[in-house]
Amino acid sequence: MTWVLRHRFGRALGTGLLSVALLSGGTATAFAAGGAPGAPSAPPSPAAGTASITISVNKTAVKTGQLVRLTGRTKGLKTGTPLALQHEKNGTWTNMKSTAKVGKGSSYALLARLNTKGTEHLRIAAGHVYSPAVTVKVS
């Protein structure tokens, strides 16, 4: 009977020590990576890692007030997800009035009237998922 108890105690002790060693190894890795255990961190956005948006424009140069058609496809976004057209102004991206929704086949299309002379950098946004920027010159 004593041998059985010692054997169980030895297994439990070995399992405990192994668990502590594995947990300590993870903590050392966290410190090496610059994180502290228990420090709050932002949860990863599931959509941002797997979703994507493509964009193409029918004209790269237009006159003031002309319409531009933007089309593309999405990946990882549900049908009906709202999309917003954004343009870069003074280094920040702001929403324009044109919006669309992801349609069947994960595609979208929208029209935008560009009224400001100069170079417009445009992109499509859905939450924290963005398409690459396209450039349209407005004269």
PDB file of C-alpha atoms in Angstrom:
ATOM      1  CA  MET A   1       0.000   0.000   0.000  1.00  0.00           C
ATOM      2  CA  THR A   2       2.805   2.444   0.833  1.00  0.00           C
ATOM      3  CA  TRP A   3       4.447   1.790  -2.505  1.00  0.00           C
ATOM      4  CA  VAL A   4       1.200   2.711  -4.320  1.00  0.00           C
ATOM      5  CA  LEU A   5       0.876   5.967  -2.364  1.00  0.00           C
ATOM      6  CA  ARG A   6       4.513   6.890  -3.040  1.00  0.00           C
ATOM      7  CA  HIS A   7       4.048   6.108  -6.709  1.00  0.00           C
ATOM      8  CA  ARG A   8       0.928   8.326  -6.914  1.00  0.00           C
ATOM      9  CA  PHE A   9       2.640  11.080  -4.950  1.00  0.00           C
ATOM     10  CA  GLY A  10       5.657  10.883  -7.266  1.00  0.00           C
ATOM     11  CA  ARG A  11       3.481  11.123 -10.367  1.00  0.00           C
ATOM     12  CA  ALA A  12       1.536  14.072  -8.939  1.00  0.00           C
ATOM     13  CA  LEU A  13       4.743  15.849  -7.948  1.00  0.00           C
ATOM     14  CA  GLY A  14       6.306  15.216 -11.368  1.00  0.00           C
ATOM     15  CA  THR A  15       3.185  16.467 -13.153  1.00  0.00           C
ATOM     16  CA  GLY A  16       3.102  19.580 -10.963  1.00  0.00           C
ATOM     17  CA  LEU A  17       6.768  20.358 -11.567  1.00  0.00           C
ATOM     18  CA  LEU A  18       6.357  19.857 -15.301  1.00  0.00           C
ATOM     19  CA  SER A  19       3.355  22.203 -15.314  1.00  0.00           C
ATOM     20  CA  VAL A  20       5.282  24.869 -13.404  1.00  0.00           C
ATOM     21  CA  ALA A  21       8.220  24.539 -15.806  1.00  0.00           C
ATOM     22  CA  LEU A  22       5.975  24.899 -18.839  1.00  0.00           C
ATOM     23  CA  LEU A  23       4.180  27.896 -17.374  1.00  0.00           C
ATOM     24  CA  SER A  24       7.468  29.553 -16.419  1.00  0.00           C
ATOM     25  CA  GLY A  25       8.773  29.034 -19.937  1.00  0.00           C
ATOM     26  CA  GLY A  26       5.719  30.829 -21.296  1.00  0.00           C
ATOM     27  CA  THR A  27       6.244  33.683 -18.854  1.00  0.00           C
ATOM     28  CA  ALA A  28       9.885  34.023 -19.860  1.00  0.00           C
ATOM     29  CA  THR A  29       8.857  34.185 -23.483  1.00  0.00           C
ATOM     30  CA  ALA A  30       6.291  36.871 -22.644  1.00  0.00           C
ATOM     31  CA  PHE A  31       8.939  38.950 -20.880  1.00  0.00           C
ATOM     32  CA  ALA A  32      11.348  38.486 -23.775  1.00  0.00           C
ATOM     33  CA  ALA A  33       8.670  39.678 -26.187  1.00  0.00           C
ATOM     34  CA  GLY A  34       8.153  42.821 -24.117  1.00  0.00           C
ATOM     35  CA  GLY A  35       4.844  41.869 -22.545  1.00  0.00           C
ATOM     36  CA  ALA A  36       4.212  41.435 -18.867  1.00  0.00           C
ATOM     37  CA  PRO A  37       2.049  38.592 -17.623  1.00  0.00           C
ATOM     38  CA  GLY A  38      -1.327  39.843 -16.559  1.00  0.00           C
ATOM     39  CA  ALA A  39      -0.936  43.101 -18.472  1.00  0.00           C
ATOM     40  CA  PRO A  40      -4.119  44.070 -20.303  1.00  0.00           C
ATOM     41  CA  SER A  41      -3.958  43.827 -24.049  1.00  0.00           C
ATOM     42  CA  ALA A  42      -6.434  44.559 -26.785  1.00  0.00           C
ATOM     43  CA  PRO A  43      -8.175  41.447 -28.049  1.00  0.00           C
ATOM     44  CA  PRO A  44      -7.400  40.667 -31.673  1.00  0.00           C
ATOM     45  CA  SER A  45     -10.085  41.634 -34.129  1.00  0.00           C
ATOM     46  CA  PRO A  46     -11.263  38.451 -35.829  1.00  0.00           C
ATOM     47  CA  ALA A  47     -12.516  40.300 -38.890  1.00  0.00           C
ATOM     48  CA  ALA A  48      -9.373  42.353 -39.353  1.00  0.00           C
ATOM     49  CA  GLY A  49      -7.144  39.321 -39.582  1.00  0.00           C
ATOM     50  CA  THR A  50      -9.210  37.370 -42.091  1.00  0.00           C
ATOM     51  CA  ALA A  51     -11.230  39.968 -44.006  1.00  0.00           C
ATOM     52  CA  SER A  52     -10.080  41.987 -46.992  1.00  0.00           C
ATOM     53  CA  ILE A  53     -11.456  44.427 -49.542  1.00  0.00           C
ATOM     54  CA  THR A  54     -10.270  45.056 -53.099  1.00  0.00           C
ATOM     55  CA  ILE A  55     -10.946  48.269 -54.991  1.00  0.00           C
ATOM     56  CA  SER A  56     -10.824  49.507 -58.566  1.00  0.00           C
ATOM     57  CA  VAL A  57     -11.921  52.776 -60.116  1.00  0.00           C
ATOM     58  CA  ASN A  58     -13.270  53.312 -63.623  1.00  0.00           C
ATOM     59  CA  LYS A  59     -11.490  56.678 -64.129  1.00  0.00           C
ATOM     60  CA  THR A  60      -8.207  57.926 -62.700  1.00  0.00           C
ATOM     61  CA  ALA A  61      -8.773  61.503 -63.886  1.00  0.00           C
ATOM     62  CA  VAL A  62     -12.093  63.396 -63.856  1.00  0.00           C
ATOM     63  CA  LYS A  63     -13.401  66.945 -63.961  1.00  0.00           C
ATOM     64  CA  THR A  64     -14.945  68.543 -60.897  1.00  0.00           C
ATOM     65  CA  GLY A  65     -18.432  67.204 -60.260  1.00  0.00           C
ATOM     66  CA  GLN A  66     -18.067  64.081 -62.386  1.00  0.00           C
ATOM     67  CA  LEU A  67     -19.012  60.663 -61.064  1.00  0.00           C
ATOM     68  CA  VAL A  68     -16.483  57.938 -60.393  1.00  0.00           C
ATOM     69  CA  ARG A  69     -17.522  54.292 -60.127  1.00  0.00           C
ATOM     70  CA  LEU A  70     -15.699  52.211 -57.515  1.00  0.00           C
ATOM     71  CA  THR A  71     -16.061  48.439 -57.572  1.00  0.00           C
ATOM     72  CA  GLY A  72     -14.451  45.532 -55.830  1.00  0.00           C
ATOM     73  CA  ARG A  73     -14.828  42.327 -53.906  1.00  0.00           C
ATOM     74  CA  THR A  74     -14.685  41.459 -50.262  1.00  0.00           C
ATOM     75  CA  LYS A  75     -13.429  38.419 -48.434  1.00  0.00           C
ATOM     76  CA  GLY A  76     -14.541  37.462 -44.937  1.00  0.00           C
ATOM     77  CA  LEU A  77     -17.401  39.987 -44.783  1.00  0.00           C
ATOM     78  CA  LYS A  78     -21.048  38.913 -44.682  1.00  0.00           C
ATOM     79  CA  THR A  79     -23.559  39.904 -47.348  1.00  0.00           C
ATOM     80  CA  GLY A  80     -25.199  43.170 -46.301  1.00  0.00           C
ATOM     81  CA  THR A  81     -22.190  44.505 -44.392  1.00  0.00           C
ATOM     82  CA  PRO A  82     -22.124  48.313 -44.776  1.00  0.00           C
ATOM     83  CA  LEU A  83     -19.186  49.820 -46.653  1.00  0.00           C
ATOM     84  CA  ALA A  84     -18.115  53.458 -46.486  1.00  0.00           C
ATOM     85  CA  LEU A  85     -16.105  55.431 -49.018  1.00  0.00           C
ATOM     86  CA  GLN A  86     -13.304  57.379 -47.356  1.00  0.00           C
ATOM     87  CA  HIS A  87     -10.892  59.996 -48.620  1.00  0.00           C
ATOM     88  CA  GLU A  88      -7.654  61.216 -47.119  1.00  0.00           C
ATOM     89  CA  LYS A  89      -7.738  64.820 -45.963  1.00  0.00           C
ATOM     90  CA  ASN A  90      -4.823  66.404 -44.089  1.00  0.00           C
ATOM     91  CA  GLY A  91      -3.389  63.000 -43.226  1.00  0.00           C
ATOM     92  CA  THR A  92      -6.605  61.535 -41.798  1.00  0.00           C
ATOM     93  CA  TRP A  93      -9.231  59.361 -43.433  1.00  0.00           C
ATOM     94  CA  THR A  94     -12.762  60.747 -43.339  1.00  0.00           C
ATOM     95  CA  ASN A  95     -16.019  59.253 -44.569  1.00  0.00           C
ATOM     96  CA  MET A  96     -17.655  60.625 -47.686  1.00  0.00           C
ATOM     97  CA  LYS A  97     -21.402  60.527 -48.389  1.00  0.00           C
ATOM     98  CA  SER A  98     -21.197  57.506 -50.708  1.00  0.00           C
ATOM     99  CA  THR A  99     -21.938  54.154 -49.084  1.00  0.00           C
ATOM    100  CA  ALA A 100     -22.695  50.627 -50.253  1.00  0.00           C
ATOM    101  CA  LYS A 101     -23.322  47.159 -48.870  1.00  0.00           C
ATOM    102  CA  VAL A 102     -21.629  43.874 -49.612  1.00  0.00           C
ATOM    103  CA  GLY A 103     -23.795  42.150 -52.209  1.00  0.00           C
ATOM    104  CA  LYS A 104     -24.184  38.584 -53.376  1.00  0.00           C
ATOM    105  CA  GLY A 105     -20.915  37.130 -54.552  1.00  0.00           C
ATOM    106  CA  SER A 106     -19.081  39.352 -52.031  1.00  0.00           C
ATOM    107  CA  SER A 107     -18.971  42.247 -54.506  1.00  0.00           C
ATOM    108  CA  TYR A 108     -19.852  45.920 -54.221  1.00  0.00           C
ATOM    109  CA  ALA A 109     -20.205  48.955 -56.448  1.00  0.00           C
ATOM    110  CA  LEU A 110     -20.765  52.605 -55.630  1.00  0.00           C
ATOM    111  CA  LEU A 111     -20.729  55.984 -57.310  1.00  0.00           C
ATOM    112  CA  ALA A 112     -19.022  59.055 -55.908  1.00  0.00           C
ATOM    113  CA  ARG A 113     -19.141  62.640 -57.098  1.00  0.00           C
ATOM    114  CA  LEU A 114     -15.765  64.317 -56.620  1.00  0.00           C
ATOM    115  CA  ASN A 115     -16.128  68.078 -56.147  1.00  0.00           C
ATOM    116  CA  THR A 116     -12.708  69.119 -54.845  1.00  0.00           C
ATOM    117  CA  LYS A 117      -9.909  69.903 -57.291  1.00  0.00           C
ATOM    118  CA  GLY A 118      -6.634  68.135 -56.682  1.00  0.00           C
ATOM    119  CA  THR A 119      -5.582  64.582 -56.017  1.00  0.00           C
ATOM    120  CA  GLU A 120      -8.053  62.387 -54.141  1.00  0.00           C
ATOM    121  CA  HIS A 121      -6.891  59.279 -52.295  1.00  0.00           C
ATOM    122  CA  LEU A 122      -9.893  56.987 -51.853  1.00  0.00           C
ATOM    123  CA  ARG A 123     -10.486  53.710 -50.032  1.00  0.00           C
ATOM    124  CA  ILE A 124     -13.375  51.520 -48.873  1.00  0.00           C
ATOM    125  CA  ALA A 125     -13.837  50.794 -45.166  1.00  0.00           C
ATOM    126  CA  ALA A 126     -15.888  48.207 -43.297  1.00  0.00           C
ATOM    127  CA  GLY A 127     -15.269  48.611 -39.582  1.00  0.00           C
ATOM    128  CA  HIS A 128     -11.527  48.109 -39.140  1.00  0.00           C
ATOM    129  CA  VAL A 129     -11.029  46.515 -42.561  1.00  0.00           C
ATOM    130  CA  TYR A 130      -9.771  48.773 -45.348  1.00  0.00           C
ATOM    131  CA  SER A 131      -9.074  48.435 -49.037  1.00  0.00           C
ATOM    132  CA  PRO A 132      -5.840  49.729 -50.517  1.00  0.00           C
ATOM    133  CA  ALA A 133      -6.031  53.372 -51.574  1.00  0.00           C
ATOM    134  CA  VAL A 134      -6.635  54.456 -55.170  1.00  0.00           C
ATOM    135  CA  THR A 135      -5.768  57.860 -56.584  1.00  0.00           C
ATOM    136  CA  VAL A 136      -8.052  60.001 -58.737  1.00  0.00           C
ATOM    137  CA  LYS A 137      -6.990  63.392 -60.114  1.00  0.00           C
ATOM    138  CA  VAL A 138      -9.757  65.976 -60.149  1.00  0.00           C
ATOM    139  CA  SER A 139      -9.355  69.032 -62.408  1.00  0.00           C
TER     140      SER A 139
END
